[in-house]
Structure formats: structure tokens, C-alpha cells
XYZ file of N, CA and C in Angstrom:
501
model
N 280.157 153.653 -33.206
C 280.231 152.850 -32.006
C 280.099 151.389 -32.389
N 280.949 150.588 -31.831
C 280.873 149.160 -32.069
C 281.912 148.441 -31.244
N 281.745 147.146 -31.116
C 282.711 146.349 -30.370
C 282.757 144.968 -30.991
N 283.827 144.705 -31.707
C 284.039 143.395 -32.313
C 284.398 142.379 -31.239
N 284.450 141.118 -31.631
C 284.830 140.071 -30.683
C 286.296 140.250 -30.286
N 286.658 139.819 -29.082
C 288.051 139.935 -28.644
C 289.036 139.244 -29.590
N 288.620 138.152 -30.203
C 289.488 137.432 -31.134
C 289.787 138.267 -32.381
N 288.767 138.898 -32.936
C 288.959 139.752 -34.120
C 289.846 140.942 -33.769
N 289.619 141.532 -32.609
C 290.422 142.685 -32.182
C 291.877 142.271 -31.984
N 292.106 141.138 -31.339
C 293.480 140.659 -31.119
C 294.176 140.379 -32.453
N 293.452 139.760 -33.386
C 294.034 139.484 -34.705
C 294.361 140.796 -35.428
N 293.467 141.765 -35.335
C 293.711 143.064 -35.956
C 294.920 143.763 -35.361
N 295.040 143.695 -34.049
C 296.187 144.325 -33.385
C 297.488 143.637 -33.787
N 297.439 142.315 -33.895
C 298.627 141.571 -34.290
C 299.033 141.918 -35.733
N 298.065 141.979 -36.639
C 298.362 142.355 -38.026
C 298.923 143.768 -38.099
N 298.315 144.680 -37.346
C 298.782 146.067 -37.356
C 300.185 146.166 -36.763
N 300.457 145.417 -35.698
C 301.796 145.408 -35.119
C 302.825 144.892 -36.105
N 302.453 143.862 -36.856
C 303.344 143.311 -37.880
C 303.625 144.345 -38.970
N 302.589 145.061 -39.391
C 302.762 146.115 -40.399
C 303.657 147.239 -39.869
N 303.506 147.579 -38.597
C 304.347 148.618 -37.986
C 305.815 148.200 -38.009
N 306.084 146.945 -37.664
C 307.467 146.453 -37.664
C 308.035 146.395 -39.078
N 307.205 145.987 -40.010
C 307.648 145.809 -41.396
C 307.885 147.144 -42.106
N 306.935 148.056 -41.984
C 306.975 149.296 -42.776
C 307.096 150.575 -41.957
N 306.876 150.482 -40.641
C 306.894 151.669 -39.788
C 305.498 152.060 -39.363
N 305.386 152.552 -38.136
C 304.087 152.917 -37.569
C 303.459 154.122 -38.253
N 304.271 154.990 -38.835
C 303.742 156.216 -39.433
C 303.484 156.104 -40.927
N 303.538 154.896 -41.453
C 303.331 154.680 -42.880
C 301.879 154.243 -43.117
N 301.171 154.918 -44.028
C 299.807 154.484 -44.334
C 299.799 153.033 -44.810
N 298.788 152.288 -44.390
C 298.706 150.865 -44.720
C 297.460 150.583 -45.558
N 297.676 150.436 -46.842
C 296.580 150.078 -47.765
C 296.000 148.713 -47.377
N 296.870 147.791 -46.981
C 296.449 146.443 -46.592
C 295.478 146.493 -45.420
N 295.862 147.181 -44.343
C 294.989 147.261 -43.167
C 293.723 148.053 -43.473
N 293.844 149.081 -44.287
C 292.680 149.873 -44.676
C 291.654 148.989 -45.395
N 292.136 148.150 -46.312
C 291.223 147.264 -47.040
C 290.581 146.235 -46.120
N 291.356 145.710 -45.178
C 290.804 144.730 -44.235
C 289.754 145.398 -43.341
N 290.071 146.573 -42.840
C 289.173 147.258 -41.896
C 287.918 147.809 -42.569
N 288.080 148.421 -43.730
C 286.963 149.150 -44.344
C 286.433 148.526 -45.628
N 287.158 147.553 -46.161
C 286.813 147.000 -47.471
C 285.427 146.395 -47.568
N 284.938 145.819 -46.496
C 283.634 145.173 -46.534
C 282.458 146.079 -46.233
N 282.724 147.303 -45.851
C 281.634 148.192 -45.434
C 280.638 148.501 -46.542
N 281.056 148.454 -47.779
C 280.184 148.838 -48.888
C 279.300 147.691 -49.385
N 279.507 146.484 -48.892
C 278.817 145.304 -49.422
C 277.299 145.423 -49.414
N 276.742 146.080 -48.431
C 275.286 146.164 -48.287
C 274.655 147.282 -49.110
N 275.473 148.020 -49.831
C 274.961 149.214 -50.499
C 275.153 149.152 -52.010
N 274.625 150.147 -52.677
C 274.601 150.247 -54.132
C 275.982 150.119 -54.775
N 277.016 150.582 -54.120
C 278.404 150.548 -54.591
C 278.622 151.397 -55.839
N 277.993 152.545 -55.840
C 278.245 153.537 -56.874
C 279.680 154.022 -56.764
N 280.168 154.107 -55.501
C 281.548 154.499 -55.205
C 282.039 153.593 -54.068
N 283.334 153.603 -53.758
C 283.818 152.832 -52.604
C 283.384 153.426 -51.261
N 282.765 154.596 -51.279
C 282.406 155.298 -50.040
C 280.906 155.401 -49.802
N 280.103 154.628 -50.498
C 278.650 154.730 -50.333
C 278.175 154.353 -48.941
N 278.982 153.619 -48.205
C 278.620 153.235 -46.832
C 278.564 154.429 -45.886
N 279.151 155.553 -46.302
C 279.203 156.724 -45.429
C 277.861 157.426 -45.273
N 277.086 157.504 -46.372
C 275.855 158.283 -46.337
C 274.882 157.775 -47.390
N 273.591 157.825 -47.054
C 272.576 157.467 -48.044
C 272.375 158.599 -49.048
N 272.865 159.791 -48.734
C 272.761 160.949 -49.615
C 273.964 160.967 -50.559
N 273.731 160.749 -51.839
C 274.817 160.669 -52.807
C 275.639 161.957 -52.897
N 275.004 163.109 -52.684
C 275.752 164.376 -52.697
C 276.774 164.414 -51.559
N 276.399 163.889 -50.389
C 277.339 163.826 -49.268
C 278.544 162.961 -49.631
N 278.286 161.818 -50.238
C 279.365 160.908 -50.634
C 280.267 161.593 -51.660
N 279.663 162.251 -52.632
C 280.454 162.925 -53.674
C 281.310 164.051 -53.091
N 280.760 164.809 -52.139
C 281.545 165.874 -51.496
C 282.701 165.282 -50.692
N 282.454 164.174 -50.024
C 283.501 163.499 -49.267
C 284.638 163.080 -50.206
N 284.293 162.456 -51.303
C 285.295 161.981 -52.261
C 286.077 163.158 -52.857
N 285.397 164.264 -53.120
C 286.043 165.424 -53.737
C 286.924 166.207 -52.761
N 286.712 166.017 -51.456
C 287.454 166.773 -50.449
C 288.821 166.131 -50.229
N 289.868 166.866 -50.543
C 291.230 166.323 -50.414
C 291.604 166.013 -48.966
N 290.872 166.550 -48.007
C 291.151 166.278 -46.596
C 290.419 165.034 -46.081
N 289.609 164.417 -46.927
C 288.861 163.219 -46.536
C 289.420 161.996 -47.253
N 289.216 160.862 -46.640
C 289.492 159.605 -47.314
C 290.932 159.151 -47.360
N 291.780 159.690 -46.528
C 293.170 159.252 -46.518
C 293.298 157.834 -45.986
N 294.428 157.228 -46.232
C 294.712 155.884 -45.755
C 295.365 156.005 -44.371
N 294.754 155.416 -43.342
C 295.331 155.490 -41.993
C 296.663 154.750 -41.898
N 297.470 155.174 -40.956
C 298.764 154.530 -40.737
C 298.584 153.208 -39.992
N 299.593 152.368 -40.101
C 299.588 151.103 -39.371
C 299.538 151.367 -37.870
N 300.214 152.420 -37.423
C 300.212 152.772 -36.009
C 298.832 153.165 -35.517
N 298.067 153.867 -36.345
C 296.707 154.225 -35.951
C 295.876 152.964 -35.759
N 295.977 152.027 -36.697
C 295.229 150.775 -36.561
C 295.661 150.011 -35.308
N 296.971 149.935 -35.059
C 297.489 149.234 -33.879
C 296.934 149.857 -32.601
N 296.995 151.180 -32.528
C 296.534 151.884 -31.330
C 295.021 151.775 -31.161
N 294.286 151.817 -32.269
C 292.838 151.682 -32.201
C 292.458 150.292 -31.686
N 293.138 149.267 -32.172
C 292.866 147.910 -31.688
C 293.211 147.782 -30.199
N 294.287 148.428 -29.777
C 294.638 148.435 -28.356
C 293.564 149.101 -27.522
N 293.025 150.196 -28.026
C 291.936 150.877 -27.318
C 290.689 150.019 -27.240
N 290.374 149.319 -28.327
C 289.209 148.436 -28.321
C 289.414 147.269 -27.356
N 290.647 146.761 -27.293
C 290.943 145.709 -26.310
C 290.712 146.231 -24.894
N 291.190 147.437 -24.627
C 291.081 148.022 -23.298
C 289.623 148.183 -22.884
N 288.814 148.798 -23.752
C 287.423 149.055 -23.352
C 286.555 147.806 -23.388
N 287.045 146.740 -24.030
C 286.289 145.502 -24.065
C 286.443 144.648 -22.825
N 287.357 145.022 -21.943
C 287.601 144.234 -20.727
C 286.672 144.685 -19.602
N 286.011 143.725 -19.007
C 285.054 144.030 -17.935
C 285.695 144.806 -16.793
N 286.952 144.459 -16.455
C 287.596 145.146 -15.335
C 287.842 146.627 -15.635
N 288.037 146.980 -16.898
C 288.212 148.388 -17.253
C 286.875 149.117 -17.303
N 285.857 148.447 -17.816
C 284.521 149.042 -17.796
C 284.063 149.280 -16.354
N 284.429 148.373 -15.460
C 284.030 148.494 -14.053
C 284.621 149.736 -13.395
N 285.723 150.251 -13.936
C 286.369 151.436 -13.359
C 285.685 152.744 -13.758
N 284.795 152.689 -14.733
C 284.119 153.911 -15.180
C 283.170 154.413 -14.098
N 283.044 155.714 -14.012
C 282.096 156.303 -13.070
C 280.692 155.814 -13.406
N 280.022 155.227 -12.450
C 278.695 154.643 -12.692
C 277.647 155.698 -13.017
N 277.914 156.952 -12.649
C 276.962 158.027 -12.919
C 277.309 158.839 -14.156
N 278.370 158.458 -14.850
C 278.765 159.173 -16.064
C 277.671 159.053 -17.115
N 277.143 160.157 -17.592
C 276.125 160.064 -18.639
C 276.778 159.705 -19.976
N 276.200 158.735 -20.659
C 276.705 158.269 -21.944
C 275.546 158.256 -22.927
N 275.772 158.832 -24.096
C 274.771 158.853 -25.158
C 275.384 158.225 -26.396
N 274.917 157.039 -26.763
C 275.377 156.342 -27.962
C 274.425 156.701 -29.095
N 274.980 157.126 -30.205
C 274.166 157.595 -31.313
C 274.804 157.129 -32.618
N 273.977 156.578 -33.501
C 274.503 156.038 -34.756
C 273.369 155.855 -35.754
N 273.746 155.607 -36.988
C 272.783 155.241 -38.015
C 272.493 153.753 -37.942
N 271.259 153.367 -38.188
C 270.895 151.950 -38.139
C 271.494 151.162 -39.299
N 271.994 151.859 -40.303
C 272.625 151.216 -41.460
C 274.115 151.548 -41.524
N 274.709 151.821 -40.370
C 276.148 152.096 -40.299
C 276.890 150.774 -40.133
N 277.666 150.360 -41.136
C 278.370 149.084 -41.005
C 279.437 149.090 -39.916
N 279.934 150.257 -39.523
C 280.919 150.332 -38.440
C 280.292 149.817 -37.141
N 279.040 150.103 -36.936
C 278.315 149.649 -35.756
C 277.520 148.377 -35.992
N 277.895 147.622 -37.043
C 277.200 146.359 -37.304
C 275.727 146.550 -37.598
N 275.387 147.637 -38.297
C 273.992 147.961 -38.627
C 273.153 148.073 -37.356
N 273.765 148.664 -36.329
C 273.089 148.918 -35.050
C 273.337 147.847 -34.001
N 273.657 146.632 -34.413
C 273.820 145.531 -33.458
C 274.974 145.760 -32.496
N 276.087 146.282 -32.978
C 277.237 146.509 -32.097
C 277.023 147.712 -31.194
N 276.230 148.663 -31.632
C 275.898 149.806 -30.776
C 275.081 149.308 -29.586
N 274.126 148.444 -29.866
C 273.316 147.845 -28.802
C 274.214 147.020 -27.872
N 275.182 146.311 -28.439
C 276.113 145.516 -27.635
C 276.901 146.402 -26.673
N 277.379 147.543 -27.150
C 278.132 148.462 -26.293
C 277.227 148.983 -25.173
N 276.009 149.348 -25.511
C 275.066 149.816 -24.485
C 274.875 148.735 -23.419
N 274.689 147.498 -23.851
C 274.510 146.378 -22.921
C 275.757 146.179 -22.065
N 276.944 146.302 -22.666
C 278.198 146.170 -21.914
C 278.293 147.237 -20.827
N 277.964 148.473 -21.183
C 278.027 149.566 -20.208
C 277.032 149.348 -19.076
N 275.821 148.935 -19.426
C 274.804 148.695 -18.397
C 275.209 147.524 -17.492
N 275.784 146.473 -18.086
C 276.241 145.326 -17.294
C 277.368 145.717 -16.346
N 278.114 146.766 -16.709
C 279.195 147.257 -15.852
C 278.660 148.177 -14.751
N 277.346 148.371 -14.706
C 276.740 149.170 -13.646
C 276.510 150.628 -13.987
N 276.728 150.989 -15.244
C 276.482 152.378 -15.655
C 274.979 152.655 -15.519
N 274.650 153.796 -14.904
C 273.256 154.090 -14.580
C 272.585 155.043 -15.560
N 273.369 155.676 -16.421
C 272.807 156.720 -17.270
C 273.288 156.548 -18.713
N 272.877 155.430 -19.331
C 273.275 155.130 -20.705
C 272.040 155.217 -21.589
N 272.093 156.078 -22.576
C 270.986 156.185 -23.527
C 271.528 155.965 -24.937
N 270.613 155.688 -25.862
C 271.017 155.351 -27.212
C 269.951 155.804 -28.200
N 270.400 156.222 -29.374
C 269.483 156.542 -30.466
C 270.096 156.018 -31.761
N 269.355 155.150 -32.443
C 269.738 154.687 -33.769
C 268.826 155.384 -34.776
N 269.427 156.081 -35.727
C 268.657 156.778 -36.755
C 268.365 155.823 -37.896
N 267.089 155.505 -38.048
C 266.645 154.517 -39.030
C 267.064 154.903 -40.450
N 267.793 153.993 -41.080
C 268.209 154.173 -42.470
C 269.473 154.981 -42.661
N 269.909 155.694 -41.628
C 271.124 156.494 -41.764
C 272.345 155.589 -41.697
N 273.406 156.068 -42.328
C 274.648 155.304 -42.382
C 275.657 155.905 -41.408
N 276.910 155.970 -41.778
C 277.964 156.347 -40.842
C 277.991 157.835 -40.490
N 277.764 158.682 -41.440
C 277.906 160.130 -41.241
C 276.585 160.772 -40.818
N 276.112 160.419 -39.631
C 274.803 160.924 -39.197
C 274.779 162.442 -39.032
N 275.928 163.052 -38.836
C 275.970 164.516 -38.718
C 275.817 165.208 -40.067
N 275.840 164.431 -41.144
C 275.686 164.995 -42.483
C 274.477 164.442 -43.228
N 273.736 163.520 -42.622
C 272.568 162.958 -43.295
C 271.454 164.003 -43.368
N 270.420 163.690 -44.134
C 269.337 164.656 -44.349
C 268.646 165.064 -43.050
N 268.557 164.164 -42.077
C 267.908 164.480 -40.807
C 268.865 165.005 -39.755
N 269.947 165.631 -40.183
C 271.002 166.050 -39.243
C 270.532 167.077 -38.220
N 269.520 167.866 -38.532
C 269.044 168.860 -37.560
C 268.562 168.157 -36.288
N 267.882 167.023 -36.453
C 267.420 166.271 -35.286
C 268.605 165.670 -34.530
N 269.621 165.202 -35.255
C 270.816 164.643 -34.622
C 271.478 165.706 -33.751
N 271.696 166.885 -34.332
C 272.323 167.973 -33.577
C 271.473 168.355 -32.375
N 270.155 168.402 -32.538
C 269.274 168.785 -31.431
C 269.330 167.757 -30.311
N 269.338 166.483 -30.647
C 269.405 165.440 -29.610
C 270.725 165.502 -28.847
N 271.808 165.769 -29.557
C 273.103 165.898 -28.885
C 273.086 167.105 -27.956
N 272.571 168.215 -28.429
C 272.471 169.427 -27.607
C 271.580 169.174 -26.388
N 270.442 168.528 -26.588
C 269.547 168.220 -25.473
C 270.259 167.348 -24.440
N 271.023 166.350 -24.899
C 271.764 165.475 -23.988
C 272.780 166.286 -23.190
N 273.513 167.148 -23.865
C 274.533 167.953 -23.178
C 273.908 168.925 -22.191
N 272.792 169.476 -22.530
C 272.137 170.453 -21.643
C 271.446 169.807 -20.456
N 271.073 168.539 -20.561
C 270.367 167.903 -19.452
C 271.300 167.479 -18.344
N 272.571 167.345 -18.653
C 273.518 166.850 -17.649
C 274.163 167.979 -16.904
């Protein structure tokens, strides 16, 4: 969970649109992948390019070894993702959400995708400012991006189950 500034999102969408026109929407884009994910490892040991995913080195190694993980996203995926972020970042679109919709934001406090928790808090604040009445959040201290695979995953699964059962 995270929400970059509208300027960064617009620039990302423009770059992705340019890549789509140049190479095709269904072509993986190493350039966009590096721009989007290249900085995520800066805060970590950098044993591998994927250390930002998990504090557990075995999890990172399994991810790297899995041929179904770690592919390069297409330019079209980046373009569409930026479009989605633009859409949900607009107050008028947030205002259309059901005010009673239960929302549970959950992330690792060391997940660079969520700005080390700061962007998760920003999204929660955006939802509450839009009048959402049932927004809760849990940041798992020290966990990174793959909270469903971190050492404390049993608690993560239990909290998700508890949230689903309470509604």
C-alpha cells in the first residue's frame, strides 16, 4: 500500500505510455522496472537485488530460485498501474467509495513500496478524509514487503482472518 505524489505518478504514466508506443504494451520493460523497483534495496544489506522483499534470507533465496517469481513487468502493466494510482488519488473518486466499506491496510514497517510505513499511513489518512468510517491499519515492525512470508506470518494470517470474520 502506498500513494506517491500526483507529479511522480503522472511522470511514471507518461514514461510508461512512451515505452508502450515505442516497444508495445505487452513487452517487458527493463527500464521501467529499474525506475520503479531499483531503489527499493537501498536501505538493506544488498546481498541480492531482492533483499527488500523479506528480512528472512531463506525467503529471498526461495523467491530468486522460483522461476515464477521476479519477472520483468510489461510497459502496459506499469501504464495501467499508474492510471489506477491516479484514479484512487483523486478526492472525487475517493468520495464515491461506500463510507461504511471496511478497509484493512496491512504492511511491513520496512516495506519500501509503502515508504517504510509512511505511505500506508497516508492512504489511511486519505480514506478517513474521504469520510470512510471503518479504516484500520497494522504495520508489522521490521517486516518488509512479503508480510505473508515473514517469520511472524501466523499473526498476519490471523489478523486478516479476524478482520474478515468481524465484518
